[in-house]
Amino acid sequence: SICWMKQLPKFVLTAAVCVAAWLVLLLEVGGVVLPGPLRQIVPYAPLLAVCCFGCYSLAYLGYRVMTFNDCDDAAAELAKVGALLCGVGGGCVFM
């Protein structure tokens, strides 16, 4: 589908702004001078961002799996369709 094309410009713009901000801090362009401890962290900021995004993604996925709703009606309907496909006593390759 073409739906993801609507999000692509937002993603590219956000990534460009983040990279530009990181380069300004890394190269200390425009009179930006960081204190010593922050100056040591800035080169590793992209790696830290990826790690934070991974932790957030795992936590979000775990939450969504824990709160997933059971669909008893859909399960019964799938069982009925499976029985129709396999026959009453025949061997079934679908189940």
Short mmCIF file of N, CA, C and O in Angstrom, two decimals:
data_model
loop_
_atom_site.label_atom_id
_atom_site.label_comp_id
_atom_site.label_asym_id
_atom_site.label_seq_id
_atom_site.Cartn_x
_atom_site.Cartn_y
_atom_site.Cartn_z
N SER A 1 0.83 -1.19 0.00
CA SER A 1 0.00 0.00 0.00
C SER A 1 0.87 1.25 0.00
O SER A 1 2.05 1.22 0.30
N ILE A 2 0.25 2.35 -0.29
CA ILE A 2 0.98 3.62 -0.41
C ILE A 2 0.88 4.41 0.90
O ILE A 2 1.42 5.48 1.00
N CYS A 3 0.24 3.85 1.90
CA CYS A 3 0.03 4.56 3.16
C CYS A 3 1.35 4.96 3.82
O CYS A 3 1.45 6.03 4.41
N TRP A 4 2.37 4.12 3.73
CA TRP A 4 3.65 4.44 4.38
C TRP A 4 4.33 5.64 3.73
O TRP A 4 5.18 6.27 4.33
N MET A 5 3.95 5.96 2.49
CA MET A 5 4.55 7.11 1.81
C MET A 5 4.18 8.42 2.51
O MET A 5 4.90 9.40 2.38
N LYS A 6 3.07 8.44 3.22
CA LYS A 6 2.68 9.65 3.93
C LYS A 6 3.58 9.89 5.15
O LYS A 6 3.79 11.01 5.57
N GLN A 7 4.10 8.81 5.72
CA GLN A 7 4.94 8.92 6.91
C GLN A 7 6.41 9.13 6.56
O GLN A 7 7.18 9.57 7.41
N LEU A 8 6.79 8.80 5.35
CA LEU A 8 8.20 8.90 4.95
C LEU A 8 8.75 10.32 5.09
O LEU A 8 9.84 10.50 5.64
N PRO A 9 8.06 11.36 4.60
CA PRO A 9 8.62 12.72 4.78
C PRO A 9 8.80 13.11 6.25
O PRO A 9 9.79 13.74 6.60
N LYS A 10 7.87 12.69 7.11
CA LYS A 10 8.01 12.99 8.53
C LYS A 10 9.25 12.30 9.11
O LYS A 10 10.00 12.89 9.88
N PHE A 11 9.44 11.04 8.73
CA PHE A 11 10.59 10.29 9.22
C PHE A 11 11.89 10.91 8.74
O PHE A 11 12.84 11.09 9.51
N VAL A 12 11.96 11.26 7.46
CA VAL A 12 13.18 11.84 6.89
C VAL A 12 13.48 13.19 7.54
O VAL A 12 14.64 13.47 7.89
N LEU A 13 12.44 14.00 7.74
CA LEU A 13 12.65 15.31 8.38
C LEU A 13 13.12 15.15 9.82
O LEU A 13 14.06 15.82 10.25
N THR A 14 12.52 14.23 10.56
CA THR A 14 12.92 14.00 11.95
C THR A 14 14.35 13.49 12.01
O THR A 14 15.15 13.95 12.85
N ALA A 15 14.69 12.56 11.14
CA ALA A 15 16.05 12.02 11.12
C ALA A 15 17.06 13.11 10.76
O ALA A 15 18.14 13.20 11.35
N ALA A 16 16.72 13.97 9.78
CA ALA A 16 17.63 15.04 9.38
C ALA A 16 17.85 16.03 10.51
O ALA A 16 18.99 16.48 10.74
N VAL A 17 16.80 16.37 11.23
CA VAL A 17 16.94 17.31 12.35
C VAL A 17 17.79 16.70 13.46
O VAL A 17 18.67 17.37 14.03
N CYS A 18 17.57 15.41 13.75
CA CYS A 18 18.37 14.74 14.79
C CYS A 18 19.84 14.65 14.40
O CYS A 18 20.73 14.92 15.21
N VAL A 19 20.11 14.31 13.14
CA VAL A 19 21.50 14.22 12.67
C VAL A 19 22.15 15.60 12.69
O VAL A 19 23.32 15.74 13.10
N ALA A 20 21.42 16.62 12.27
CA ALA A 20 21.97 17.98 12.27
C ALA A 20 22.30 18.44 13.70
O ALA A 20 23.36 19.01 13.94
N ALA A 21 21.38 18.17 14.62
CA ALA A 21 21.63 18.55 16.02
C ALA A 21 22.84 17.80 16.58
O ALA A 21 23.67 18.38 17.28
N TRP A 22 22.95 16.51 16.24
CA TRP A 22 24.09 15.73 16.72
C TRP A 22 25.40 16.25 16.15
O TRP A 22 26.40 16.36 16.85
N LEU A 23 25.40 16.60 14.85
CA LEU A 23 26.62 17.13 14.24
C LEU A 23 27.01 18.48 14.83
O LEU A 23 28.19 18.76 15.02
N VAL A 24 26.03 19.32 15.12
CA VAL A 24 26.33 20.61 15.75
C VAL A 24 26.98 20.39 17.11
O VAL A 24 27.97 21.05 17.45
N LEU A 25 26.44 19.46 17.88
CA LEU A 25 27.03 19.18 19.20
C LEU A 25 28.38 18.50 19.08
O LEU A 25 29.29 18.77 19.86
N LEU A 26 28.52 17.60 18.11
CA LEU A 26 29.77 16.86 17.95
C LEU A 26 30.91 17.76 17.48
O LEU A 26 32.02 17.70 18.00
N LEU A 27 30.62 18.61 16.50
CA LEU A 27 31.66 19.47 15.92
C LEU A 27 31.76 20.83 16.60
O LEU A 27 32.63 21.63 16.24
N GLU A 28 30.86 21.08 17.55
CA GLU A 28 30.82 22.36 18.28
C GLU A 28 30.77 23.54 17.32
O GLU A 28 31.52 24.50 17.45
N VAL A 29 29.83 23.46 16.38
CA VAL A 29 29.63 24.52 15.39
C VAL A 29 28.72 25.59 15.98
O VAL A 29 27.82 25.31 16.77
N GLY A 30 28.91 26.81 15.60
CA GLY A 30 28.05 27.90 16.02
C GLY A 30 28.27 28.36 17.45
O GLY A 30 27.36 28.90 18.06
N GLY A 31 29.43 28.14 17.97
CA GLY A 31 29.73 28.63 19.31
C GLY A 31 29.18 27.75 20.43
O GLY A 31 29.16 28.17 21.58
N VAL A 32 28.71 26.56 20.09
CA VAL A 32 28.20 25.65 21.11
C VAL A 32 29.38 24.95 21.76
O VAL A 32 30.13 24.24 21.10
N VAL A 33 29.57 25.20 23.04
CA VAL A 33 30.66 24.56 23.78
C VAL A 33 30.05 23.77 24.93
O VAL A 33 29.35 24.32 25.77
N LEU A 34 30.33 22.48 24.93
CA LEU A 34 29.79 21.61 25.96
C LEU A 34 30.81 21.40 27.08
O LEU A 34 32.00 21.41 26.83
N PRO A 35 30.32 21.19 28.30
CA PRO A 35 31.24 20.84 29.39
C PRO A 35 31.87 19.47 29.14
O PRO A 35 31.37 18.68 28.33
N GLY A 36 32.93 19.17 29.81
CA GLY A 36 33.71 17.95 29.60
C GLY A 36 32.91 16.65 29.60
O GLY A 36 33.02 15.86 28.66
N PRO A 37 32.10 16.37 30.64
CA PRO A 37 31.37 15.09 30.66
C PRO A 37 30.40 14.95 29.48
O PRO A 37 30.28 13.88 28.90
N LEU A 38 29.72 16.03 29.12
CA LEU A 38 28.80 15.95 27.99
C LEU A 38 29.55 15.78 26.67
O LEU A 38 29.06 15.11 25.76
N ARG A 39 30.71 16.38 26.57
CA ARG A 39 31.51 16.27 25.35
C ARG A 39 31.93 14.82 25.12
O ARG A 39 32.07 14.38 23.99
N GLN A 40 32.10 14.06 26.19
CA GLN A 40 32.48 12.65 26.06
C GLN A 40 31.30 11.77 25.67
O GLN A 40 31.48 10.71 25.07
N ILE A 41 30.09 12.18 25.98
CA ILE A 41 28.90 11.38 25.69
C ILE A 41 28.41 11.61 24.25
O ILE A 41 27.87 10.68 23.64
N VAL A 42 28.58 12.80 23.72
CA VAL A 42 28.01 13.16 22.41
C VAL A 42 28.40 12.20 21.29
O VAL A 42 27.53 11.83 20.49
N PRO A 43 29.64 11.72 21.17
CA PRO A 43 29.94 10.80 20.07
C PRO A 43 29.14 9.50 20.12
O PRO A 43 28.89 8.88 19.09
N TYR A 44 28.70 9.10 21.30
CA TYR A 44 27.96 7.86 21.46
C TYR A 44 26.44 8.06 21.47
O TYR A 44 25.70 7.11 21.68
N ALA A 45 25.98 9.28 21.23
CA ALA A 45 24.55 9.58 21.28
C ALA A 45 23.72 8.74 20.30
O ALA A 45 22.66 8.25 20.68
N PRO A 46 24.16 8.53 19.05
CA PRO A 46 23.34 7.68 18.15
C PRO A 46 23.20 6.24 18.67
O PRO A 46 22.12 5.65 18.59
N LEU A 47 24.27 5.70 19.20
CA LEU A 47 24.20 4.34 19.75
C LEU A 47 23.26 4.29 20.95
O LEU A 47 22.46 3.36 21.08
N LEU A 48 23.34 5.29 21.80
CA LEU A 48 22.43 5.35 22.95
C LEU A 48 20.98 5.49 22.49
O LEU A 48 20.08 4.88 23.07
N ALA A 49 20.75 6.28 21.44
CA ALA A 49 19.39 6.45 20.92
C ALA A 49 18.85 5.13 20.37
O ALA A 49 17.68 4.78 20.59
N VAL A 50 19.67 4.39 19.65
CA VAL A 50 19.23 3.09 19.12
C VAL A 50 18.93 2.12 20.26
O VAL A 50 17.93 1.39 20.21
N CYS A 51 19.76 2.10 21.28
CA CYS A 51 19.53 1.22 22.43
C CYS A 51 18.24 1.60 23.15
O CYS A 51 17.45 0.72 23.52
N CYS A 52 18.01 2.88 23.34
CA CYS A 52 16.77 3.33 23.99
C CYS A 52 15.55 2.97 23.15
O CYS A 52 14.52 2.54 23.68
N PHE A 53 15.66 3.12 21.84
CA PHE A 53 14.55 2.77 20.96
C PHE A 53 14.27 1.26 21.03
O PHE A 53 13.11 0.83 21.05
N GLY A 54 15.32 0.45 21.08
CA GLY A 54 15.15 -0.99 21.20
C GLY A 54 14.47 -1.38 22.50
O GLY A 54 13.58 -2.23 22.52
N CYS A 55 14.89 -0.76 23.60
CA CYS A 55 14.27 -1.04 24.90
C CYS A 55 12.80 -0.63 24.90
O CYS A 55 11.93 -1.37 25.38
N TYR A 56 12.51 0.53 24.33
CA TYR A 56 11.12 0.98 24.23
C TYR A 56 10.29 0.01 23.38
O TYR A 56 9.17 -0.35 23.75
N SER A 57 10.85 -0.43 22.26
CA SER A 57 10.13 -1.34 21.37
C SER A 57 9.83 -2.66 22.06
O SER A 57 8.72 -3.19 21.94
N LEU A 58 10.81 -3.22 22.78
CA LEU A 58 10.58 -4.47 23.51
C LEU A 58 9.53 -4.30 24.60
O LEU A 58 8.67 -5.17 24.79
N ALA A 59 9.59 -3.20 25.32
CA ALA A 59 8.60 -2.96 26.37
C ALA A 59 7.20 -2.79 25.78
O ALA A 59 6.23 -3.34 26.29
N TYR A 60 7.10 -2.07 24.68
CA TYR A 60 5.80 -1.86 24.03
C TYR A 60 5.25 -3.17 23.50
O TYR A 60 4.06 -3.48 23.67
N LEU A 61 6.10 -3.98 22.88
CA LEU A 61 5.67 -5.26 22.36
C LEU A 61 5.22 -6.18 23.49
O LEU A 61 4.18 -6.85 23.39
N GLY A 62 5.98 -6.22 24.57
CA GLY A 62 5.58 -7.03 25.72
C GLY A 62 4.26 -6.59 26.31
O GLY A 62 3.40 -7.42 26.64
N TYR A 63 4.05 -5.29 26.41
CA TYR A 63 2.78 -4.78 26.93
C TYR A 63 1.62 -5.17 26.03
O TYR A 63 0.57 -5.59 26.50
N ARG A 64 1.82 -5.03 24.72
CA ARG A 64 0.74 -5.36 23.77
C ARG A 64 0.44 -6.86 23.79
O ARG A 64 -0.71 -7.26 23.62
N VAL A 65 1.44 -7.70 23.97
CA VAL A 65 1.20 -9.14 24.06
C VAL A 65 0.44 -9.47 25.35
O VAL A 65 -0.48 -10.29 25.34
N MET A 66 0.81 -8.82 26.45
CA MET A 66 0.14 -9.08 27.73
C MET A 66 -1.31 -8.64 27.70
O MET A 66 -2.16 -9.25 28.35
N THR A 67 -1.63 -7.57 27.00
CA THR A 67 -3.00 -7.04 27.00
C THR A 67 -3.78 -7.46 25.77
O THR A 67 -4.85 -6.92 25.52
N PHE A 68 -3.29 -8.45 25.02
CA PHE A 68 -3.99 -8.91 23.83
C PHE A 68 -5.29 -9.58 24.24
O PHE A 68 -5.32 -10.43 25.13
N ASN A 69 -6.38 -9.19 23.58
CA ASN A 69 -7.69 -9.75 23.91
C ASN A 69 -7.89 -11.10 23.22
O ASN A 69 -7.53 -11.28 22.07
N ASP A 70 -8.47 -12.05 23.96
CA ASP A 70 -8.83 -13.33 23.37
C ASP A 70 -10.14 -13.16 22.59
O ASP A 70 -11.05 -12.47 23.04
N CYS A 71 -10.21 -13.82 21.46
CA CYS A 71 -11.40 -13.75 20.63
C CYS A 71 -12.02 -15.15 20.57
O CYS A 71 -11.71 -15.93 19.67
N ASP A 72 -12.88 -15.46 21.54
CA ASP A 72 -13.47 -16.78 21.62
C ASP A 72 -14.35 -17.08 20.42
O ASP A 72 -14.38 -18.21 19.92
N ASP A 73 -15.09 -16.07 19.96
CA ASP A 73 -15.97 -16.29 18.80
C ASP A 73 -15.16 -16.61 17.56
O ASP A 73 -15.52 -17.51 16.79
N ALA A 74 -14.06 -15.89 17.35
CA ALA A 74 -13.22 -16.13 16.18
C ALA A 74 -12.56 -17.50 16.27
O ALA A 74 -12.43 -18.21 15.26
N ALA A 75 -12.17 -17.93 17.47
CA ALA A 75 -11.55 -19.24 17.63
C ALA A 75 -12.55 -20.35 17.31
O ALA A 75 -12.21 -21.35 16.66
N ALA A 76 -13.80 -20.20 17.74
CA ALA A 76 -14.83 -21.19 17.44
C ALA A 76 -15.10 -21.25 15.94
O ALA A 76 -15.26 -22.33 15.37
N GLU A 77 -15.13 -20.09 15.30
CA GLU A 77 -15.37 -20.05 13.86
C GLU A 77 -14.22 -20.70 13.10
O GLU A 77 -14.44 -21.45 12.14
N LEU A 78 -12.98 -20.46 13.52
CA LEU A 78 -11.83 -21.11 12.88
C LEU A 78 -11.86 -22.62 13.07
O LEU A 78 -11.51 -23.38 12.16
N ALA A 79 -12.28 -23.07 14.24
CA ALA A 79 -12.37 -24.52 14.48
C ALA A 79 -13.42 -25.14 13.57
O ALA A 79 -13.22 -26.23 13.03
N LYS A 80 -14.54 -24.43 13.38
CA LYS A 80 -15.59 -24.94 12.50
C LYS A 80 -15.11 -25.00 11.05
O LYS A 80 -15.33 -25.99 10.35
N VAL A 81 -14.40 -23.98 10.61
CA VAL A 81 -13.86 -23.97 9.24
C VAL A 81 -12.83 -25.07 9.08
O VAL A 81 -12.78 -25.76 8.05
N GLY A 82 -11.99 -25.27 10.09
CA GLY A 82 -11.00 -26.35 10.04
C GLY A 82 -11.66 -27.70 9.94
O GLY A 82 -11.21 -28.58 9.19
N ALA A 83 -12.76 -27.90 10.66
CA ALA A 83 -13.48 -29.17 10.59
C ALA A 83 -14.09 -29.37 9.20
O ALA A 83 -14.09 -30.48 8.67
N LEU A 84 -14.58 -28.30 8.60
CA LEU A 84 -15.14 -28.39 7.25
C LEU A 84 -14.06 -28.72 6.23
O LEU A 84 -14.28 -29.49 5.30
N LEU A 85 -12.89 -28.13 6.37
CA LEU A 85 -11.80 -28.37 5.42
C LEU A 85 -11.24 -29.78 5.55
O LEU A 85 -10.88 -30.41 4.56
N CYS A 86 -11.19 -30.30 6.76
CA CYS A 86 -10.56 -31.60 6.99
C CYS A 86 -11.54 -32.76 6.85
O CYS A 86 -11.12 -33.90 6.74
N GLY A 87 -12.78 -32.48 6.88
CA GLY A 87 -13.75 -33.58 6.87
C GLY A 87 -13.93 -34.10 8.28
O GLY A 87 -13.23 -33.72 9.21
N VAL A 88 -14.85 -35.01 8.43
CA VAL A 88 -15.16 -35.49 9.77
C VAL A 88 -14.10 -36.43 10.28
O VAL A 88 -13.56 -36.26 11.38
N GLY A 89 -13.69 -37.45 9.50
CA GLY A 89 -12.74 -38.42 10.02
C GLY A 89 -11.47 -38.49 9.23
O GLY A 89 -10.58 -39.28 9.53
N GLY A 90 -11.31 -37.66 8.20
CA GLY A 90 -10.14 -37.75 7.34
C GLY A 90 -8.94 -37.10 7.95
O GLY A 90 -9.02 -36.34 8.91
N GLY A 91 -7.80 -37.43 7.40
CA GLY A 91 -6.56 -36.80 7.85
C GLY A 91 -6.52 -35.34 7.40
O GLY A 91 -6.95 -35.00 6.31
N CYS A 92 -6.02 -34.49 8.24
CA CYS A 92 -6.00 -33.06 7.94
C CYS A 92 -4.57 -32.55 7.86
O CYS A 92 -3.77 -32.80 8.74
N VAL A 93 -4.30 -31.85 6.81
CA VAL A 93 -2.97 -31.24 6.67
C VAL A 93 -2.96 -29.81 7.14
O VAL A 93 -1.92 -29.19 7.24
N PHE A 94 -4.13 -29.26 7.44
CA PHE A 94 -4.22 -27.86 7.85
C PHE A 94 -4.12 -27.69 9.36
O PHE A 94 -3.81 -26.62 9.83
N MET A 95 -4.38 -28.74 10.12
CA MET A 95 -4.41 -28.59 11.58
C MET A 95 -3.46 -29.54 12.22
O MET A 95 -3.08 -30.52 11.82
#
